[in-house]
Coordinates of N, CA and C and ligand atoms in Angstrom, one line a residue:
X1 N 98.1 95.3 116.8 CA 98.6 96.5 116.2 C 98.6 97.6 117.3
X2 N 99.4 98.2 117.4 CA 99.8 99.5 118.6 C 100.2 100.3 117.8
X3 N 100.4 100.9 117.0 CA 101.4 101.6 116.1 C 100.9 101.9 114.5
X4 N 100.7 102.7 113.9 CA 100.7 103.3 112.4 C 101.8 103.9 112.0
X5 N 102.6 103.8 111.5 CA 103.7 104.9 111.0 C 103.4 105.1 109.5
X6 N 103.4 106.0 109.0 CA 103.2 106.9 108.1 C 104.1 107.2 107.2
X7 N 104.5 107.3 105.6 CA 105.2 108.1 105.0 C 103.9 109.4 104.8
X8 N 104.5 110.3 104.1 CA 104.1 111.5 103.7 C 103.5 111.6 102.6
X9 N 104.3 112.1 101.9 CA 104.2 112.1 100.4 C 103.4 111.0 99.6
X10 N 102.4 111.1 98.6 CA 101.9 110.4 98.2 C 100.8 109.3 99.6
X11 N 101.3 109.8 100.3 CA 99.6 108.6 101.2 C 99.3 109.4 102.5
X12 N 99.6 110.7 102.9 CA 98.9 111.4 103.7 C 98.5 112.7 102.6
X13 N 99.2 113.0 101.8 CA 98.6 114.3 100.7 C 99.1 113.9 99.4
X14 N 99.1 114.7 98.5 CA 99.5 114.2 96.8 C 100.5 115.1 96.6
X15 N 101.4 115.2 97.5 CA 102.8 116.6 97.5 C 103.6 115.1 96.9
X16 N 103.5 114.0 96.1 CA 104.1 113.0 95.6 C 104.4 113.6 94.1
X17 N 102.9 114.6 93.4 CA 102.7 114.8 92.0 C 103.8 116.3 92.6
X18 N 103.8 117.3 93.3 CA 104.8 117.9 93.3 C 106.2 118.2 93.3
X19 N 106.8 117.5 94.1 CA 108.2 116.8 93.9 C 108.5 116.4 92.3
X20 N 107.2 115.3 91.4 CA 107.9 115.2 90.6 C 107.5 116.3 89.5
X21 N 106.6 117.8 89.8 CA 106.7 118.3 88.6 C 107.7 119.4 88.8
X22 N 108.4 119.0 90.3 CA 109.8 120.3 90.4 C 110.7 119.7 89.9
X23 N 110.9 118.3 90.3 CA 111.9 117.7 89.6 C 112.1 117.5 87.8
X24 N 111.0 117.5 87.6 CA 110.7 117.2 85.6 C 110.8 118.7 85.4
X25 N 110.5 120.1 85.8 CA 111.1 121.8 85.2 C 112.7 121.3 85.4
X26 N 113.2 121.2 86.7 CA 114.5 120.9 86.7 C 115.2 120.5 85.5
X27 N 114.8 118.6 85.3 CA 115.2 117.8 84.1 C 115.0 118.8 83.2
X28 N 114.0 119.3 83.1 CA 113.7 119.8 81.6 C 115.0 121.3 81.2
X29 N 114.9 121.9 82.3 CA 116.3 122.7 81.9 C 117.3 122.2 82.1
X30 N 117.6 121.0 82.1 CA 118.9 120.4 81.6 C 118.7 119.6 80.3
X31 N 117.7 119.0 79.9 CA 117.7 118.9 78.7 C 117.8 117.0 79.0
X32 N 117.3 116.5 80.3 CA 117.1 115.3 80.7 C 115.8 114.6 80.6
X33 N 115.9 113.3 79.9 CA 114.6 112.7 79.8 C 114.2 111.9 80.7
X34 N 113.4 113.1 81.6 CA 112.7 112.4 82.9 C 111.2 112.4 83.0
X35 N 111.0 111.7 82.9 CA 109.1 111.0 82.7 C 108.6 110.0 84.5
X36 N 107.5 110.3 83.8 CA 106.4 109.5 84.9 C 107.1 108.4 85.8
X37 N 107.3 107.6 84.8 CA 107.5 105.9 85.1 C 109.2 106.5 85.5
X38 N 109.8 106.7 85.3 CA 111.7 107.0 86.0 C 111.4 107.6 87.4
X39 N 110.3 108.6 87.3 CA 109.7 109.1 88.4 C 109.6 108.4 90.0
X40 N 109.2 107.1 89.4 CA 108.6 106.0 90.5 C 110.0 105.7 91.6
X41 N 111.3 105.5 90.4 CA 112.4 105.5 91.3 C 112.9 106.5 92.4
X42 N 112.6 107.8 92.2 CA 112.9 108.9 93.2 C 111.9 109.0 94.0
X43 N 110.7 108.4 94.5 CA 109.8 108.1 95.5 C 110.3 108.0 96.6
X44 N 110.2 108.4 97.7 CA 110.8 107.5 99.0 C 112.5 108.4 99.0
X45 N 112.7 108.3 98.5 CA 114.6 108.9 98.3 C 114.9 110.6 98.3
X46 N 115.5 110.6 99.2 CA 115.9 111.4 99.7 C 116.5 112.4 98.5
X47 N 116.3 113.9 98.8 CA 116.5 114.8 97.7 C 117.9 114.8 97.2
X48 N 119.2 114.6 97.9 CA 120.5 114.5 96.9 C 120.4 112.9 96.5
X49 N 119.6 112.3 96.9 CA 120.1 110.9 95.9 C 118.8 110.9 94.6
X50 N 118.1 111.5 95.1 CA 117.0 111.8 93.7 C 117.5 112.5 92.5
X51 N 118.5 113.5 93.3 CA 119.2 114.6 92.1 C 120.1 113.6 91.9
X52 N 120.8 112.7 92.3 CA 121.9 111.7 91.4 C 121.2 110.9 89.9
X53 N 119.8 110.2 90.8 CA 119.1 109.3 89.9 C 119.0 110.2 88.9
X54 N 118.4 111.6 88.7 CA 118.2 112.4 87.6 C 119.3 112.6 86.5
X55 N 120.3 113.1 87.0 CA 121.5 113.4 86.7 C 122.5 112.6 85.8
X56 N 122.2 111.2 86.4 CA 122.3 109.9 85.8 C 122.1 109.7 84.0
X57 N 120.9 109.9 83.8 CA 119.6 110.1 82.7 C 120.7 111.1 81.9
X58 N 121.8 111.8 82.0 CA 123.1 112.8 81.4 C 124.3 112.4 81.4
X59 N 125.0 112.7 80.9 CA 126.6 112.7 80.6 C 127.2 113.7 81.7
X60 N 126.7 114.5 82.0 CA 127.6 115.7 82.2 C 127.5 115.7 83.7
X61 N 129.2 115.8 84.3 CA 129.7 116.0 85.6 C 129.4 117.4 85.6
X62 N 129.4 117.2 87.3 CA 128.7 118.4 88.2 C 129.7 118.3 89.4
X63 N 130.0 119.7 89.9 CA 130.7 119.1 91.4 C 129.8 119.4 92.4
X64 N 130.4 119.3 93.4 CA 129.2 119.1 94.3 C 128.4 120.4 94.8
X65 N 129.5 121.6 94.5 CA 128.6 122.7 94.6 C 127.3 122.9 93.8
X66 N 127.8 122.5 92.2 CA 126.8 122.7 91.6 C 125.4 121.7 91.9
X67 N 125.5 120.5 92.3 CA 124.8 119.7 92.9 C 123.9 120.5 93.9
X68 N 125.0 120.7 95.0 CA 123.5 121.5 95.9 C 122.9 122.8 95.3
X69 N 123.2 123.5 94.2 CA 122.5 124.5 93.6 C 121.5 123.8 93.0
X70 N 121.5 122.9 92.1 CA 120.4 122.5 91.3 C 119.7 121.6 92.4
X71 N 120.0 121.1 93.4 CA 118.6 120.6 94.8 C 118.2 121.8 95.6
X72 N 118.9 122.9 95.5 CA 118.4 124.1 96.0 C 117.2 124.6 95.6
X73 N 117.7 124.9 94.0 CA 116.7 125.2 92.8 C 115.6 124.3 92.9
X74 N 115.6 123.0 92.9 CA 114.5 122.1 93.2 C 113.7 122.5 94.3
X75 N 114.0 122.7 95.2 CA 113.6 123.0 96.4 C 112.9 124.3 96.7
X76 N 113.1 124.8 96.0 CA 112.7 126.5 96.0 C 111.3 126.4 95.6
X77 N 111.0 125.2 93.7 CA 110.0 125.4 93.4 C 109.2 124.7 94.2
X78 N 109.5 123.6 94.5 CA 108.8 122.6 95.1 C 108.1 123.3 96.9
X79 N 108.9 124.6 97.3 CA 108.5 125.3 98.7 C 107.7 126.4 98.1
X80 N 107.3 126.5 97.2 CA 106.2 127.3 96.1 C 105.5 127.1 96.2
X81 N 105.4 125.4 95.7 CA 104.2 125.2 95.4 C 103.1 124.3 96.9
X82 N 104.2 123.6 98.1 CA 103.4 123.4 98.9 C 102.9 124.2 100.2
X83 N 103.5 126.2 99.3 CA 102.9 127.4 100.4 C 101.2 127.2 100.3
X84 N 101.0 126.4 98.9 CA 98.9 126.3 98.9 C 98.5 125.0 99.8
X85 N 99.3 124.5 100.0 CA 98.7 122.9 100.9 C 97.4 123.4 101.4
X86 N 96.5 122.9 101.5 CA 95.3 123.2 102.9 C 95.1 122.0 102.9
X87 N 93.7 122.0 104.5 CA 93.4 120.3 104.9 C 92.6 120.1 103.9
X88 N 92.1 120.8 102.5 CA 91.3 120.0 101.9 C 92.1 119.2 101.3
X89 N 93.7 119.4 100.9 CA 94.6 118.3 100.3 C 94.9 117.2 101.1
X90 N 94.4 116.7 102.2 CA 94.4 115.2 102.6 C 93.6 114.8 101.5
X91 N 94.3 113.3 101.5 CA 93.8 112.4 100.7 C 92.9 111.8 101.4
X92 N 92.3 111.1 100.3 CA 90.6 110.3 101.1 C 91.0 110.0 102.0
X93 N 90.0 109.9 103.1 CA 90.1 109.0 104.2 C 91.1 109.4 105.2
X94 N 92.1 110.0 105.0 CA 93.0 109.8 106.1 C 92.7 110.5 106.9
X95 N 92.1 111.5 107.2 CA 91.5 112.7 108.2 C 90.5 111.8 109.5
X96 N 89.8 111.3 108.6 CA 89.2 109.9 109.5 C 89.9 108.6 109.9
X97 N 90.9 108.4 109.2 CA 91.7 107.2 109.7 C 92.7 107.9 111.2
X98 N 92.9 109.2 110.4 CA 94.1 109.2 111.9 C 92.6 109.7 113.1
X99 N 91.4 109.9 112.5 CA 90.9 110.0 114.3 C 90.3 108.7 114.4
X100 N 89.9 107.4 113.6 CA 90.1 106.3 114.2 C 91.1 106.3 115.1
X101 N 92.2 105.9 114.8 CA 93.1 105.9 115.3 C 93.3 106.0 116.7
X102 N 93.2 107.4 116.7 CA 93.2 108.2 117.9 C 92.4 107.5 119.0
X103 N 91.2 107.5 119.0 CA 90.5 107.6 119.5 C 90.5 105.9 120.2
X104 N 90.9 104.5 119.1 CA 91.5 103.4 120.0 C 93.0 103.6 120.4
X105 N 93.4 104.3 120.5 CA 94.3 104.2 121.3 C 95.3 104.2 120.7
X106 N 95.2 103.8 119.3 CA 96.6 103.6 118.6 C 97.8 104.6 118.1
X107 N 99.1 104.2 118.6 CA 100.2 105.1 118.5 C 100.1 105.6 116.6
X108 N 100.6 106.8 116.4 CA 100.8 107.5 115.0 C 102.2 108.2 115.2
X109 N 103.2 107.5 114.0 CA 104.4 108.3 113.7 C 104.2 108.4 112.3
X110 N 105.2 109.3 112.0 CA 105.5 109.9 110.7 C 106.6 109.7 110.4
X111 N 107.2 108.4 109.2 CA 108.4 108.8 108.4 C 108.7 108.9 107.1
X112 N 108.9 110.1 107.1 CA 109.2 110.7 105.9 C 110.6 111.2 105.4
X113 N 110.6 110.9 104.4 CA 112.7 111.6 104.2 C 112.4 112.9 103.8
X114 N 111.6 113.3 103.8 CA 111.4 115.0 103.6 C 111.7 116.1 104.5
X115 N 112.8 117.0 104.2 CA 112.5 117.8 105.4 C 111.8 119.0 105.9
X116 N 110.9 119.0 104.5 CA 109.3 119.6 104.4 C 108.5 119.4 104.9
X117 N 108.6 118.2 105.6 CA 107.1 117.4 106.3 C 106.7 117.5 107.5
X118 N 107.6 118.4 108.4 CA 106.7 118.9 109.3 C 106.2 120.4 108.9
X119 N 106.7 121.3 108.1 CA 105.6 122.5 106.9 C 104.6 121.7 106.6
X120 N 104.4 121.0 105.8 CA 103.3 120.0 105.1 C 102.4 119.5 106.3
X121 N 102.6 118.9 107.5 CA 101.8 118.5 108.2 C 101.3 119.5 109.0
X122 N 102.0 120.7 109.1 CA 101.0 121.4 109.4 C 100.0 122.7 108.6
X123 N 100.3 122.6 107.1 CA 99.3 123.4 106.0 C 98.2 122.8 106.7
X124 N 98.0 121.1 106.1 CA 97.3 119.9 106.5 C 96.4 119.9 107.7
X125 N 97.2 120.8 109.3 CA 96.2 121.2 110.5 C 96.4 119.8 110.6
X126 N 97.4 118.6 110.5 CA 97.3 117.4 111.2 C 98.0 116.9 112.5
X127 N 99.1 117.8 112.3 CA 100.0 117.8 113.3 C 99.4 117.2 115.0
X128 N 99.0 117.5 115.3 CA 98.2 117.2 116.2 C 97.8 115.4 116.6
X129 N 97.6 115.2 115.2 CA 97.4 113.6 115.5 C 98.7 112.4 115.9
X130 N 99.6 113.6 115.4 CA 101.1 112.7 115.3 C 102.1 112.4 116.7
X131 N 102.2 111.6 117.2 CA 102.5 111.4 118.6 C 104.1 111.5 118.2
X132 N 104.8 111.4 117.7 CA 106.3 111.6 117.2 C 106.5 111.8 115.3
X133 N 107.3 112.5 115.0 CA 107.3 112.7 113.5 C 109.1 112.6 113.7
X134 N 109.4 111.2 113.1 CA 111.0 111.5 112.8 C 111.7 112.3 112.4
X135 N 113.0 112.6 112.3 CA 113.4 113.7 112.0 C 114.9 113.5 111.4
X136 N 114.5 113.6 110.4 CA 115.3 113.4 109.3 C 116.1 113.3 109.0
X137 N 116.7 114.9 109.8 CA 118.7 115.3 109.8 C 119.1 114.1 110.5
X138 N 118.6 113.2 111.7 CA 119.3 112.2 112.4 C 119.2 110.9 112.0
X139 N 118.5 110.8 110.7 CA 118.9 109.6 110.2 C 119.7 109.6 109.4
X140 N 120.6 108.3 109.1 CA 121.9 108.4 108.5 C 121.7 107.2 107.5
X141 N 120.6 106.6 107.4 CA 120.6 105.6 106.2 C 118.7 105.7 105.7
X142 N 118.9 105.9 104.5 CA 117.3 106.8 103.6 C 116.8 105.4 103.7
X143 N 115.6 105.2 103.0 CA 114.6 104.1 102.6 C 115.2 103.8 101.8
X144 N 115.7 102.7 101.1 CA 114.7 101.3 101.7 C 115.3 100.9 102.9
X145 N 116.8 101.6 103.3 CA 117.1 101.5 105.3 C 116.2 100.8 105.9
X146 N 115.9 100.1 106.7 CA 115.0 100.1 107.7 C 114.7 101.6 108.8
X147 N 116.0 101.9 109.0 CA 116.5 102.8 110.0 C 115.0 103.8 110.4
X148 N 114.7 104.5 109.4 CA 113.8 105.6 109.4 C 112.4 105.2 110.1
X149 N 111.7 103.7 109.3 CA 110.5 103.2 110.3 C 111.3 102.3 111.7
X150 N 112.4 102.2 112.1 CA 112.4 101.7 113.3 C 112.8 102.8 114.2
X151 N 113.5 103.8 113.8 CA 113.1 104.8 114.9 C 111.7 105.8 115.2
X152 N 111.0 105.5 114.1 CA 109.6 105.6 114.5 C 109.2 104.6 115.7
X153 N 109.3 103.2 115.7 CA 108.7 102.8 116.4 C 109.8 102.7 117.8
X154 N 110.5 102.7 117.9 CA 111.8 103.3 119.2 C 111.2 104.6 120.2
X155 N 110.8 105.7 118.8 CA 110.5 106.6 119.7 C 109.3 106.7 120.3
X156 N 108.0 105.2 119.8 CA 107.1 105.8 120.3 C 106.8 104.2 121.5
X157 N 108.0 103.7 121.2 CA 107.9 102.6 122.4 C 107.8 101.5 122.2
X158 N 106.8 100.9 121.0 CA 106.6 99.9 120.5 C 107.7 98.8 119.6
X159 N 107.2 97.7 119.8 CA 107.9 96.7 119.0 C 107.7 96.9 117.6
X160 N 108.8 96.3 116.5 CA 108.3 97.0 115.0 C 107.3 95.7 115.0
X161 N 107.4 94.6 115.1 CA 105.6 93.9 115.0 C 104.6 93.9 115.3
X162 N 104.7 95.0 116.4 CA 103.3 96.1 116.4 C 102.7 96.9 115.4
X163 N 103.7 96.8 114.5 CA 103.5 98.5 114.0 C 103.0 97.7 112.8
X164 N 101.7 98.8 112.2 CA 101.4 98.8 110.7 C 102.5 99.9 109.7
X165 N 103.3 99.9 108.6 CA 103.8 101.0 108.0 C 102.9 100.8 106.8
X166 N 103.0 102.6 106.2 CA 101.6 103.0 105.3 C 102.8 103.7 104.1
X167 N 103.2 103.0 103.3 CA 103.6 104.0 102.0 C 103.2 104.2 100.8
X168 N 103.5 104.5 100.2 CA 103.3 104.3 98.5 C 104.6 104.3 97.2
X169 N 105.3 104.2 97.9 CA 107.2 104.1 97.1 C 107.4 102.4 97.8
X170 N 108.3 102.1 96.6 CA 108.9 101.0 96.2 C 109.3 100.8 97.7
X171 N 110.3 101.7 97.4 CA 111.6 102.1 98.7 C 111.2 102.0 100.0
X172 N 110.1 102.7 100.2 CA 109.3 102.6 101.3 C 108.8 101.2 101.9
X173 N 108.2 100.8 101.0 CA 108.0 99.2 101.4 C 109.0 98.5 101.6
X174 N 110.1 98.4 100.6 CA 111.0 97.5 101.6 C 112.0 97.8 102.9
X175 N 111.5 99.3 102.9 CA 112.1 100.0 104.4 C 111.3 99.4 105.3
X176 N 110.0 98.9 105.0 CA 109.0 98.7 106.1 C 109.0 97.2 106.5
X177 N 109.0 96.5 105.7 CA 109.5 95.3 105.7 C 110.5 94.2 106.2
X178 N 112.1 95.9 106.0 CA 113.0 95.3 107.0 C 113.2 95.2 108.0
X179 N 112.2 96.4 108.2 CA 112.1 96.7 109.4 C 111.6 95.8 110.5
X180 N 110.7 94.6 110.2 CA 110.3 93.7 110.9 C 108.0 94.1 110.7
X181 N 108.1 95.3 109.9 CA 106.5 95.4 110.3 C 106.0 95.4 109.0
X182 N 104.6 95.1 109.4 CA 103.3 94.8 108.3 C 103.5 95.8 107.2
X183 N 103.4 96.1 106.0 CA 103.4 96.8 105.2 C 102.3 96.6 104.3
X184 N 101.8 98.4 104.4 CA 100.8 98.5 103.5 C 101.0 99.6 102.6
X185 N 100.7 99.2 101.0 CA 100.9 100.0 99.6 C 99.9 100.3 99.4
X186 N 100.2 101.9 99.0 CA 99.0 102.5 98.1 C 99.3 102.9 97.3
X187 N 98.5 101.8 96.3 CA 99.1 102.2 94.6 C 98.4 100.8 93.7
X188 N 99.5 100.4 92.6 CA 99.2 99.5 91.8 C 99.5 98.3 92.3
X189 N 99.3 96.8 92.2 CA 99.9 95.9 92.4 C 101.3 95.8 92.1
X190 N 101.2 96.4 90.6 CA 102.9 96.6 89.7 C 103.7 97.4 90.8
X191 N 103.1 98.2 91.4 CA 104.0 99.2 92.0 C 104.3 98.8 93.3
X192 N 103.9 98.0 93.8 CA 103.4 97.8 95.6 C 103.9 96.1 95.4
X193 N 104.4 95.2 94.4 CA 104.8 94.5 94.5 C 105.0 93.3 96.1
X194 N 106.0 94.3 96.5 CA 106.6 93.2 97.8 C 105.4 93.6 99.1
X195 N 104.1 94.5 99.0 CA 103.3 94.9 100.1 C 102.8 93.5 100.8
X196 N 102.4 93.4 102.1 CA 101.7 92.8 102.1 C 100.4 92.9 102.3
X197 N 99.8 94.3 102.0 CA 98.6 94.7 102.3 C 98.6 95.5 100.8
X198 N 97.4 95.7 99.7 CA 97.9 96.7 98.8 C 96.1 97.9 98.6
X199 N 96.2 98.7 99.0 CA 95.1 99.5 98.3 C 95.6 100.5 97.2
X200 N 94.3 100.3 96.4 CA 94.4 101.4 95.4 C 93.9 102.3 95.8
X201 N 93.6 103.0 96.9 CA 93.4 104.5 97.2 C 93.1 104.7 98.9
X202 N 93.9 105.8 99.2 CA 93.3 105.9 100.9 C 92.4 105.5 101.6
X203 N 91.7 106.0 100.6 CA 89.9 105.8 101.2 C 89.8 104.4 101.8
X204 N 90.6 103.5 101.3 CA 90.2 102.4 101.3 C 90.9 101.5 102.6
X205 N 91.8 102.7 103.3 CA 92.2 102.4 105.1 C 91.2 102.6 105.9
X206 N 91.0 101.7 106.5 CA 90.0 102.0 108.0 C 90.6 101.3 109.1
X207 N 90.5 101.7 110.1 CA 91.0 101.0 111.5 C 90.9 99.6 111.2
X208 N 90.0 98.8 111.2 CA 89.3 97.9 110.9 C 90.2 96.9 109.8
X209 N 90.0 97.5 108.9 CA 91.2 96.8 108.0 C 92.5 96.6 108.5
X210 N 93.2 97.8 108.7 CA 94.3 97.5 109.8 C 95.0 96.5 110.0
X211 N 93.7 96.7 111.2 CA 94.0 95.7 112.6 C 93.7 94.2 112.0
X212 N 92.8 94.1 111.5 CA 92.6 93.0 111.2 C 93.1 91.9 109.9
X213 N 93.8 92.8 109.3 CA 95.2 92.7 108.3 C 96.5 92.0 108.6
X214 N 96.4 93.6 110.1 CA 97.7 93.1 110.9 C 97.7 91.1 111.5
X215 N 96.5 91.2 112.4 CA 96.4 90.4 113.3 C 96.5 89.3 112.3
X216 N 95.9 89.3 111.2 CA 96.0 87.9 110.5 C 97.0 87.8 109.8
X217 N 98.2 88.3 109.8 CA 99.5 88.4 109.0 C 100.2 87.0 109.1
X218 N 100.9 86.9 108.1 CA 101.5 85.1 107.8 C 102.4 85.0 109.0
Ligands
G6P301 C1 110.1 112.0 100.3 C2 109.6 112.0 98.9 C3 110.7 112.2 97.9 C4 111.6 113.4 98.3 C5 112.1 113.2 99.7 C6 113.0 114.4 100.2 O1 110.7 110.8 100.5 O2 108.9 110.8 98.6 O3 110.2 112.4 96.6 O4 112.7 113.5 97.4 O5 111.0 113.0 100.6 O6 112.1 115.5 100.3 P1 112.6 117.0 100.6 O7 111.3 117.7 100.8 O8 113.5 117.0 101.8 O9 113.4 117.4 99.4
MG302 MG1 105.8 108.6 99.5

């Protein structure tokens, strides 16, 4: 293992429960029945294809202006609410996993379809640990693409068999997967299905697991 690449949302902070309570005010002033579990699908996916998934859940055509108004509006509350981020919103463990990390040596990227997530990583004060954070505008195919975790590992030199990828969306995992690297879920088994690594909570990454996850992979 040379490499950790990272999603954001939902497995470096819980800006996962935000997204969907901007998105469910949205649904809700359209008069769209969007719940928890529909929720799971807009994970990982990129803000105008989330506003399609939603939108879907209705009858009623939009053109595309109106489309980027109502992802605008999305976005506005959702840049609201992560003006409070602080580092006490890392999730367990990861504050300690990325200075394991660090400190053997091992490479740290960030891919995230967010174009929030270098704001977010730095409320967080984590920035620092991230040796490259993809960048979003230049990808041209979302999760479950492979695209997004292989130019992580492009830009930071490594082979994707090096690399561990860390998500918690569907999408994510099988972006990590096609990509050719180890995949690890944080979540339910129900949810994390195709992982081949699965925790039920951060805390529960250590170097150690990892590596030794990695190294014994099928
Ligand atoms: C991540 C999240 C998605 C979000 C997407 C775009 O992948 O998991 O829920 O829709 O980023 O985020 P943005 O902040 O650019 O709207
Ligand atoms: Mg996520």
């Amino acid at each position: 293992m040379k490499a950790v690449i990272f999603d954001l949302d939902g497995v470096i902070t819980d800006t996962a429960e935000y997204h969907y309570l901007a998105w469910k005010s949205l649904a809700d002033e359209l008069g769209l029945p969007f719940d928890k579990e529909y929720n799971e699908k807009l994970k990982g996916v990129s803000r105008m294809e989330s506003l399609e998934l939603i939108l879907a859940l209705g009858n009623a055509q939009y053109t595309d202006e109106q489309k980027y108004q109502l992802a605008d509006q999305k976005n506005e509350l959702y840049k609201e609410m992560i003006k409070k981020v602080t580092p006490a919103d890392l999730l367990p463990g990861i504050e300690s996993l990325l200075k394991e990390l660090k400190e053997a040596g091992i490479l740290i990227a960030l891919a995230s379809a967010s174009k929030n997530a270098p704001f977010i990583l730095d409320r967080l004060e984590v920035t620092p640990y991230f040796d490259h954070v993809v960048d979003v505008t230049q990808i041209k195919n979302g999760k479950p693409d492979p695209e997004i975790f292989l130019t992580g590992a492009a830009k930071l030199g490594v082979l994707p068999s090096d690399c561990v990828g860390v998500e918690d969306a569907e999408a994510g995992i099988e972006s990590i997967r096609s990509a050719g690297m180890y995949a690890v879920g944080v979540g339910t088994p129900a949810q994390m299905q195709k992982a081949d690594l699965i925790v039920a909570s951060t805390s529960e990454l250590t170097l150690d697991l990892l590596k030794s996850s990695h190294a014994n992979r099928a």
